Amino acid sequence: MLDLAIVGATVVTPSGVAPADVGVIAEKIVNIAPPGALESARRTIDACGMLLIPGAVDPHTHLDAEMFSMHAIDDFKSGTAAAVAGGVTTIVDYAFQAHGGSLADAIEKWSAKARARALIDYGFHVALLDPSPEAIAEIPRVVERGVTSFKIFMMQGFEARARDFMRAFRVAGDSGALLAIHAEDEHLIGFCTERLLAADKHDVTHFAASRPPLSEAAAVRRALAMTELSGTPAYFVHLSSREAVDEIRRARSRGRVVLAETRPIYLYLTEERFLEPNGAKYVGYPPLRSAEHRDALWAALEDGTVDVVATDHCSWTLERKISANRFTRMPPGMSNLETLVPMLYSEGVAKGRLSISRWVDLTATNAAKIFGMYPRKGAIVEGAAADLVVFDPACRVVINSREMHSRSDYDPFEGFEVTGWPKMTISRGRPIVTDRKVDAPAGRGEFIARERFSPRWRNQ
Ligand SMILES: [Zn+2]
């Protein structure tokens, strides 16, 4: 006897897109059967006309993050509510090392934020801010605990300690960890920013010019050299420009294991948004770019150069975003978790740019493989966690921040018309979202100890 059966849907599995019925016992998928062939179940969900996809895996979130001496508005409760309402069932959040602090303390601090609040499963990366000898020595133990990726930010305080960072990369690579890189060159940005401020060009309309595409591409090139010499696999977060994805292609053609992520805002918005009355609400690092870069990113999604679309969800109230009058003081980031999956369906699949399988790879399967969670997460296969989304490809939704689960009071995609939305989200065998209503106790999410990075992730 099954606990749950989802019948009648078109199911997206690693072997293709086809009608099937899916059976669940306790928290796992136990059977993927031809239509009508499942044994009986305590509860049956009729999913005729729907797609059944694996719950999405977002490997780039900042819940309860502290920035500019402020806390982002979404904690692990509201943030994971937004996630699961949008079909995301696993997140990997960044635990920030304090300056002079240990990596273990960072993980402990983030565990305390997540433990009693998360509605869905979560893992952590450590954001390495201070590559002290003590912190470097801790890296193998951190990896052993299932925190198998580290992040570095090249845009602040990086260059002065580049050699220490390389020592950390080396140990991370030797330990089987993956290095996530925020690639923006601090000196190029510093120079551009200085010139703008000296000319009194400090409002948000000048923000994009302060961090040009070249500053991203130069940092990608430098990080590629550093990680090649240190022997560390590199994953570039939120790439935003044509020049940056060109660097990724060139590195791959030379045989490098290098992975690339982009972020929804660069796919759907362009820099003209900064000219709107409250343009500061779109501030993120790197900035929105021109249409040429947006089109290059779509091409990179289509040809496989970009592996993952992740949110970088870091949300603020509109008041917080617009209160600073200098672009250097506007807190970066915005709400994205609830719209990640449906918007990529609407703009990618419904408009004929991406196949259904590619959409699922970009939002679930690839991140699960790259970040050591496959096949537990990120795919509909027997034995995997029953993290499933019944997705209605015909449902039309106009994005309205008042209907979203983030505590942010605006949405960067306000007013966008979207075709396709999750009808139901199931997390470890339990339906916890139906028709956009979230019903799950805080704290039910579990920590995921992740496997080490495998350079053969594509063939898993
Ligand atoms: Zn981020």
Coordinates of C-alpha atoms and ligand atoms in Angstrom, one line a residue:
M1 CA 0.0 0.0 0.0
L2 CA 1.4 3.4 -1.0
D3 CA 1.0 6.5 1.1
L4 CA 0.6 8.8 -1.8
A5 CA 0.0 8.4 -5.6
I6 CA 0.2 11.1 -8.1
V7 CA -1.6 10.0 -11.3
G8 CA -2.3 11.3 -14.7
A9 CA 0.5 13.8 -15.0
T10 CA 3.2 14.2 -17.7
V11 CA 6.3 13.3 -15.6
V12 CA 9.8 14.8 -16.2
T13 CA 12.5 12.2 -15.3
P14 CA 16.2 12.1 -16.3
S15 CA 15.1 9.7 -19.2
G16 CA 12.5 12.1 -20.6
V17 CA 9.1 13.6 -20.5
A18 CA 6.2 11.1 -20.6
P19 CA 2.9 10.1 -18.9
A20 CA 3.4 8.1 -15.7
D21 CA 2.1 7.6 -12.3
V22 CA 4.3 8.1 -9.3
G23 CA 4.0 6.3 -6.0
V24 CA 5.4 7.5 -2.6
I25 CA 5.9 5.6 0.7
A26 CA 6.8 7.7 3.7
E27 CA 9.3 10.3 2.4
K28 CA 10.5 8.6 -0.8
I29 CA 9.6 7.9 -4.4
V30 CA 9.2 4.1 -4.6
N31 CA 7.6 3.6 -8.0
I32 CA 7.4 5.3 -11.4
A33 CA 4.8 3.3 -13.3
P34 CA 3.0 3.4 -16.7
P35 CA -0.3 5.1 -16.4
G36 CA -2.8 3.0 -14.4
A37 CA -0.3 0.5 -13.2
L38 CA 0.3 1.7 -9.6
E39 CA -0.8 -0.3 -6.6
S40 CA -3.5 1.4 -4.4
A41 CA -2.6 4.3 -2.2
R42 CA -4.0 6.0 1.0
R43 CA -4.2 9.2 -0.9
T44 CA -4.4 9.8 -4.7
I45 CA -3.8 13.1 -6.4
D46 CA -5.3 13.5 -9.8
A47 CA -2.8 15.5 -11.8
C48 CA -4.4 15.2 -15.3
G49 CA -3.2 18.0 -17.6
M50 CA -0.3 18.8 -15.2
L51 CA 3.4 18.4 -15.4
L52 CA 5.1 16.6 -12.5
I53 CA 8.6 17.9 -11.9
P54 CA 11.2 17.4 -9.2
G55 CA 11.1 20.1 -6.5
A56 CA 13.6 22.9 -7.5
V57 CA 17.0 23.2 -5.8
D58 CA 18.1 26.8 -5.3
P59 CA 21.8 26.8 -4.3
H60 CA 22.1 30.5 -3.8
T61 CA 20.0 32.1 -1.0
H62 CA 20.7 34.7 1.7
L63 CA 18.0 34.2 4.4
D64 CA 18.3 36.1 7.6
A65 CA 21.5 37.6 6.1
E66 CA 23.2 40.6 7.6
M67 CA 24.4 43.3 5.3
F68 CA 25.2 47.0 5.8
S69 CA 24.4 46.4 9.5
M70 CA 20.8 45.4 8.6
H71 CA 19.0 42.0 8.5
A72 CA 17.5 41.0 5.3
I73 CA 13.7 40.9 5.7
D74 CA 13.2 37.2 5.0
D75 CA 14.3 34.7 7.6
F76 CA 14.3 30.9 7.2
K77 CA 10.5 30.8 7.8
S78 CA 9.2 33.4 5.3
G79 CA 12.0 32.7 2.9
T80 CA 11.3 29.0 2.7
A81 CA 7.6 29.7 2.6
A82 CA 8.2 31.8 -0.6
A83 CA 10.5 29.0 -1.9
V84 CA 8.0 26.2 -1.5
A85 CA 5.1 28.3 -2.8
G86 CA 7.2 28.6 -6.0
G87 CA 8.1 25.0 -6.2
V88 CA 11.6 25.1 -4.6
T89 CA 12.0 22.3 -2.1
T90 CA 15.7 22.5 -1.3
I91 CA 18.0 25.6 -0.7
V92 CA 21.6 26.0 0.0
D93 CA 22.2 29.2 2.0
Y94 CA 25.5 31.0 2.6
A95 CA 26.8 30.9 6.2
F96 CA 29.1 33.9 6.6
Q97 CA 32.4 33.6 8.5
A98 CA 32.9 36.5 10.8
H99 CA 36.2 38.4 10.4
G100 CA 38.6 36.6 12.8
G101 CA 35.9 34.0 13.4
S102 CA 36.0 30.3 12.8
L103 CA 34.1 28.4 10.0
A104 CA 32.5 26.1 12.6
D105 CA 31.0 29.2 14.3
A106 CA 29.6 30.4 11.0
I107 CA 27.9 27.0 10.5
E108 CA 26.6 26.9 14.1
K109 CA 25.2 30.5 13.7
W110 CA 23.4 29.6 10.5
S111 CA 22.1 26.3 11.8
A112 CA 20.5 28.2 14.7
K113 CA 18.8 30.6 12.2
A114 CA 17.5 27.7 10.1
R115 CA 16.7 24.9 12.6
A116 CA 13.5 26.0 14.2
R117 CA 12.2 27.9 11.1
A118 CA 12.9 26.2 7.8
L119 CA 9.9 24.6 6.1
I120 CA 12.0 22.7 3.6
D121 CA 15.4 21.0 3.5
Y122 CA 18.5 23.1 3.5
G123 CA 22.3 22.9 3.2
F124 CA 25.0 25.5 3.7
H125 CA 28.0 26.8 1.9
V126 CA 30.6 28.8 4.0
A127 CA 31.3 32.3 2.8
L128 CA 35.0 32.5 3.5
L129 CA 35.8 36.1 4.4
D130 CA 39.0 35.7 6.4
P131 CA 41.4 33.1 5.1
S132 CA 43.5 32.9 8.3
P133 CA 45.7 29.9 8.9
E134 CA 43.2 28.7 11.5
A135 CA 40.3 29.0 9.1
I136 CA 42.2 27.2 6.3
A137 CA 43.1 24.4 8.7
E138 CA 39.4 23.9 9.5
I139 CA 38.4 23.4 5.8
P140 CA 38.7 19.6 5.7
R141 CA 36.6 19.2 8.9
V142 CA 33.9 21.4 7.4
V143 CA 33.8 19.3 4.3
E144 CA 33.6 16.2 6.4
R145 CA 30.4 17.6 8.0
G146 CA 28.7 17.9 4.6
V147 CA 29.4 21.6 3.9
T148 CA 31.2 20.9 0.7
S149 CA 31.4 24.3 -1.0
F150 CA 33.0 27.7 -0.1
K151 CA 32.3 31.1 -1.5
I152 CA 34.6 34.0 -2.0
F153 CA 33.7 37.6 -2.9
M154 CA 36.3 39.2 -5.2
M155 CA 34.9 42.7 -4.9
Q156 CA 35.9 43.6 -1.3
G157 CA 39.1 43.1 0.6
F158 CA 40.1 40.2 -1.8
E159 CA 43.2 41.5 -3.6
A160 CA 45.2 42.4 -0.5
R161 CA 44.9 38.8 0.7
A162 CA 44.8 37.0 -2.7
R163 CA 47.7 34.7 -1.8
D164 CA 46.0 33.6 1.5
F165 CA 42.8 33.0 -0.5
M166 CA 44.8 30.8 -2.9
R167 CA 46.1 28.7 0.0
A168 CA 42.5 28.3 1.1
F169 CA 41.4 27.3 -2.5
R170 CA 44.2 24.7 -2.6
V171 CA 43.0 23.0 0.7
A172 CA 39.3 23.3 -0.4
G173 CA 40.2 21.6 -3.7
D174 CA 42.2 18.9 -2.0
S175 CA 39.3 18.2 0.4
G176 CA 36.9 17.7 -2.5
A177 CA 35.1 21.0 -2.1
L178 CA 33.8 23.3 -4.8
L179 CA 34.6 27.0 -4.8
A180 CA 31.7 29.4 -5.6
I181 CA 33.0 32.8 -6.8
H182 CA 31.4 36.2 -6.9
A183 CA 33.4 37.6 -9.7
E184 CA 33.7 41.4 -9.8
D185 CA 37.1 43.1 -9.8
E186 CA 37.4 45.3 -6.8
H187 CA 39.9 47.8 -8.2
L188 CA 38.1 48.2 -11.5
I189 CA 34.8 48.8 -9.6
G190 CA 36.7 51.1 -7.2
F191 CA 38.1 53.2 -10.0
C192 CA 34.7 53.6 -11.8
T193 CA 32.9 54.4 -8.5
E194 CA 35.4 57.0 -7.5
R195 CA 35.1 58.8 -10.8
L196 CA 31.3 58.8 -10.7
L197 CA 31.2 60.1 -7.1
A198 CA 33.8 62.8 -7.8
A199 CA 31.5 64.1 -10.5
D200 CA 28.6 64.0 -8.0
K201 CA 27.0 61.1 -9.9
H202 CA 25.8 59.2 -6.9
D203 CA 22.2 58.3 -7.6
V204 CA 21.0 55.0 -8.8
T205 CA 20.9 56.0 -12.5
H206 CA 24.8 55.7 -12.3
F207 CA 24.9 52.4 -10.5
A208 CA 25.3 50.2 -13.6
A209 CA 28.3 52.3 -14.8
S210 CA 30.0 51.8 -11.5
R211 CA 30.3 48.0 -12.0
P212 CA 30.7 47.5 -15.8
P213 CA 30.7 44.1 -17.6
L214 CA 34.5 44.4 -18.0
S215 CA 34.9 44.3 -14.2
E216 CA 33.1 41.0 -14.2
A217 CA 35.0 39.5 -17.1
A218 CA 38.4 40.5 -15.7
A219 CA 37.5 38.9 -12.3
V220 CA 36.4 35.7 -14.0
R221 CA 39.7 35.5 -15.9
R222 CA 41.7 36.2 -12.7
A223 CA 39.7 33.6 -10.7
L224 CA 40.2 31.1 -13.5
A225 CA 43.9 31.5 -13.3
M226 CA 43.9 31.3 -9.5
T227 CA 41.8 28.2 -9.3
E228 CA 43.7 26.5 -12.1
L229 CA 47.0 27.0 -10.3
S230 CA 45.5 26.0 -7.0
G231 CA 43.7 23.0 -8.5
T232 CA 40.2 23.9 -7.4
P233 CA 37.0 23.4 -9.3
A234 CA 35.3 26.7 -9.9
Y235 CA 31.6 27.6 -9.9
F236 CA 30.8 31.2 -10.9
V237 CA 27.7 32.6 -9.2
H238 CA 25.2 35.0 -10.9
L239 CA 27.0 35.8 -14.2
S240 CA 25.5 38.8 -15.8
S241 CA 27.4 39.7 -19.0
R242 CA 28.3 38.5 -22.5
E243 CA 32.0 38.9 -21.8
A244 CA 31.8 36.7 -18.7
V245 CA 30.0 33.8 -20.4
D246 CA 32.5 34.0 -23.2
E247 CA 35.3 33.5 -20.6
I248 CA 33.5 30.4 -19.4
R249 CA 33.3 29.0 -22.9
R250 CA 36.9 29.6 -23.5
A251 CA 38.0 27.9 -20.3
R252 CA 35.8 24.9 -21.0
S253 CA 37.3 24.6 -24.5
R254 CA 40.7 24.3 -22.8
G255 CA 39.4 21.4 -20.7
R256 CA 38.7 23.2 -17.4
V257 CA 36.0 22.0 -15.1
V258 CA 34.2 25.3 -14.6
L259 CA 30.5 25.8 -13.8
A260 CA 28.3 28.8 -14.3
E261 CA 25.1 30.2 -12.7
T262 CA 23.0 33.1 -13.6
R263 CA 20.1 34.8 -11.9
P264 CA 16.5 35.6 -12.9
I265 CA 16.9 39.4 -12.8
Y266 CA 19.5 39.4 -15.6
L267 CA 17.2 37.3 -17.8
Y268 CA 14.0 39.4 -17.5
L269 CA 15.2 43.0 -16.6
T270 CA 17.6 45.5 -18.2
E271 CA 19.4 48.5 -16.9
E272 CA 16.7 51.0 -18.0
R273 CA 14.9 49.9 -14.8
F274 CA 17.3 52.1 -12.8
L275 CA 15.7 55.1 -14.4
E276 CA 12.3 54.3 -12.9
P277 CA 11.2 56.5 -9.9
N278 CA 12.2 53.9 -7.3
G279 CA 15.0 52.4 -9.5
A280 CA 17.0 51.5 -6.3
K281 CA 14.7 48.5 -5.8
Y282 CA 16.6 46.7 -8.6
V283 CA 20.0 47.2 -7.1
G284 CA 22.0 43.9 -6.9
Y285 CA 25.7 43.0 -7.4
P286 CA 26.4 42.9 -10.4
P287 CA 23.9 45.4 -11.8
L288 CA 21.3 44.9 -14.4
R289 CA 22.8 45.1 -17.9
S290 CA 21.7 46.2 -21.4
A291 CA 19.6 44.0 -23.7
E292 CA 22.7 42.7 -25.5
H293 CA 23.8 41.0 -22.3
R294 CA 20.4 39.7 -21.5
D295 CA 20.2 38.1 -24.9
A296 CA 23.7 36.6 -24.5
L297 CA 22.7 35.0 -21.2
W298 CA 19.6 33.4 -22.9
A299 CA 21.9 32.0 -25.6
A300 CA 24.2 30.6 -22.8
L301 CA 21.2 28.9 -21.2
E302 CA 20.2 27.4 -24.5
D303 CA 23.7 26.2 -25.5
G304 CA 24.6 24.7 -22.0
T305 CA 27.2 27.3 -21.1
V306 CA 25.2 28.3 -18.0
D307 CA 24.4 25.3 -15.8
V308 CA 22.1 26.7 -13.1
V309 CA 19.6 29.5 -12.6
A310 CA 19.6 30.4 -8.9
T311 CA 17.9 33.3 -7.1
D312 CA 20.4 35.0 -4.9
H313 CA 17.3 35.7 -2.9
C314 CA 18.1 38.6 -0.4
S315 CA 15.1 40.7 0.2
W316 CA 14.5 44.1 1.7
T317 CA 11.5 46.4 2.1
L318 CA 11.1 49.1 -0.5
E319 CA 11.8 51.7 2.2
R320 CA 15.2 50.1 3.0
K321 CA 16.1 49.9 -0.7
I322 CA 15.3 53.5 -1.6
S323 CA 16.2 55.3 1.6
A324 CA 19.9 55.7 0.8
N325 CA 20.6 58.4 -1.8
R326 CA 24.0 57.0 -2.8
F327 CA 24.3 53.8 -4.9
T328 CA 27.2 52.6 -2.8
R329 CA 24.9 52.5 0.3
M330 CA 21.9 50.7 -1.2
P331 CA 21.6 47.2 0.2
P332 CA 22.0 44.7 -2.7
G333 CA 19.5 41.9 -3.5
M334 CA 15.8 41.3 -3.8
S335 CA 13.1 38.7 -3.5
N336 CA 13.1 35.9 -6.1
L337 CA 12.4 32.5 -4.6
E338 CA 8.7 32.3 -5.4
T339 CA 9.0 33.3 -9.1
L340 CA 12.2 31.3 -10.0
V341 CA 10.5 28.2 -11.4
P342 CA 7.3 29.6 -13.0
M343 CA 9.0 32.6 -14.7
L344 CA 11.6 30.4 -16.3
Y345 CA 8.8 28.2 -17.5
S346 CA 6.9 31.1 -18.8
E347 CA 9.7 33.0 -20.5
G348 CA 11.8 29.9 -21.4
V349 CA 9.5 26.9 -22.1
A350 CA 6.2 28.6 -23.1
K351 CA 8.1 30.9 -25.4
G352 CA 9.9 28.0 -27.1
R353 CA 13.5 28.9 -26.0
L354 CA 14.0 26.0 -23.6
S355 CA 12.8 22.4 -23.6
I356 CA 10.9 21.1 -20.5
S357 CA 13.9 18.9 -19.6
R358 CA 16.4 21.8 -19.9
W359 CA 14.1 23.9 -17.6
V360 CA 14.2 21.2 -15.0
D361 CA 18.0 20.7 -15.4
L362 CA 18.5 24.5 -14.8
T363 CA 16.3 24.8 -11.8
A364 CA 16.7 21.4 -10.0
T365 CA 18.8 18.6 -11.4
N366 CA 22.1 20.4 -12.2
A367 CA 22.3 22.1 -8.9
A368 CA 21.6 18.8 -7.0
K369 CA 24.4 17.2 -9.0
I370 CA 26.9 20.0 -8.7
F371 CA 26.3 20.5 -5.0
G372 CA 26.4 16.8 -4.0
M373 CA 22.7 16.0 -3.4
Y374 CA 22.0 13.8 -6.4
P375 CA 20.0 11.6 -6.7
R376 CA 18.5 12.3 -3.2
K377 CA 17.3 15.6 -4.6
G378 CA 16.7 17.2 -8.0
A379 CA 15.2 14.3 -10.0
I380 CA 12.2 12.0 -10.1
V381 CA 13.8 8.6 -9.7
E382 CA 13.0 5.7 -7.5
G383 CA 14.7 6.0 -4.1
A384 CA 14.9 9.8 -4.3
A385 CA 13.2 12.1 -1.7
A386 CA 9.5 12.7 -2.7
D387 CA 10.1 16.4 -3.4
L388 CA 7.6 17.0 -6.2
V389 CA 5.8 19.8 -7.9
V390 CA 2.5 19.4 -9.6
F391 CA 2.9 22.2 -12.2
D392 CA -0.1 23.7 -14.1
P393 CA 1.3 24.8 -17.4
A394 CA -1.9 26.7 -18.3
C395 CA -2.4 28.7 -15.1
R396 CA -2.0 32.4 -15.7
V397 CA -0.7 34.6 -12.9
V398 CA 0.0 38.3 -12.8
I399 CA 2.9 38.9 -10.3
N400 CA 1.6 40.8 -7.3
S401 CA 3.8 41.3 -4.3
R402 CA 0.7 41.2 -2.0
E403 CA 0.1 37.6 -3.0
M404 CA 3.7 36.5 -2.4
H405 CA 5.1 34.9 0.7
S406 CA 8.2 36.9 1.0
R407 CA 8.0 39.7 3.7
S408 CA 9.3 42.1 1.1
D409 CA 6.6 44.6 0.1
Y410 CA 7.6 44.7 -3.5
D411 CA 8.5 42.2 -6.2
P412 CA 11.1 43.0 -8.9
F413 CA 8.7 41.4 -11.5
E414 CA 5.5 43.2 -10.3
G415 CA 2.9 43.1 -13.1
F416 CA 4.6 40.5 -15.2
E417 CA 2.1 38.1 -16.7
V418 CA 3.2 34.5 -16.2
T419 CA 2.0 31.3 -17.9
G420 CA 2.4 28.3 -15.7
W421 CA 2.4 28.1 -11.9
P422 CA 2.8 25.3 -9.2
K423 CA -0.5 23.8 -8.3
M424 CA 0.9 21.7 -5.4
T425 CA 4.3 21.3 -3.8
I426 CA 5.2 18.1 -2.0
S427 CA 8.2 18.0 0.3
R428 CA 9.5 14.6 1.6
G429 CA 6.2 13.0 0.7
R430 CA 4.0 15.6 2.3
P431 CA 1.9 18.1 0.3
I432 CA 2.7 21.4 1.9
V433 CA 1.4 23.9 -0.7
T434 CA -1.9 23.7 -2.5
D435 CA -3.2 26.5 -4.8
R436 CA -0.5 28.9 -3.4
K437 CA -1.5 28.2 0.2
V438 CA 1.4 27.1 2.4
D439 CA 0.6 24.7 5.2
A440 CA 3.7 23.4 7.0
P441 CA 5.1 23.7 10.5
A442 CA 8.2 25.8 10.9
G443 CA 11.3 23.6 11.6
R444 CA 10.3 20.6 9.6
G445 CA 13.1 21.2 7.1
E446 CA 16.2 19.1 7.7
F447 CA 19.9 19.9 7.2
I448 CA 21.4 18.1 4.2
A449 CA 24.9 16.9 4.6
R450 CA 26.2 17.1 1.0
E451 CA 28.7 14.8 -0.8
R452 CA 32.0 16.1 -2.2
F453 CA 32.0 17.7 -5.7
S454 CA 32.5 15.3 -8.5
P455 CA 34.1 16.6 -11.7
R456 CA 32.0 14.0 -13.5
W457 CA 28.7 15.4 -12.3
R458 CA 27.3 15.7 -15.9
N459 CA 27.5 11.9 -16.3
Q460 CA 25.8 11.0 -13.0
Ligands
ZN1 ZN 24.7 36.0 -3.2

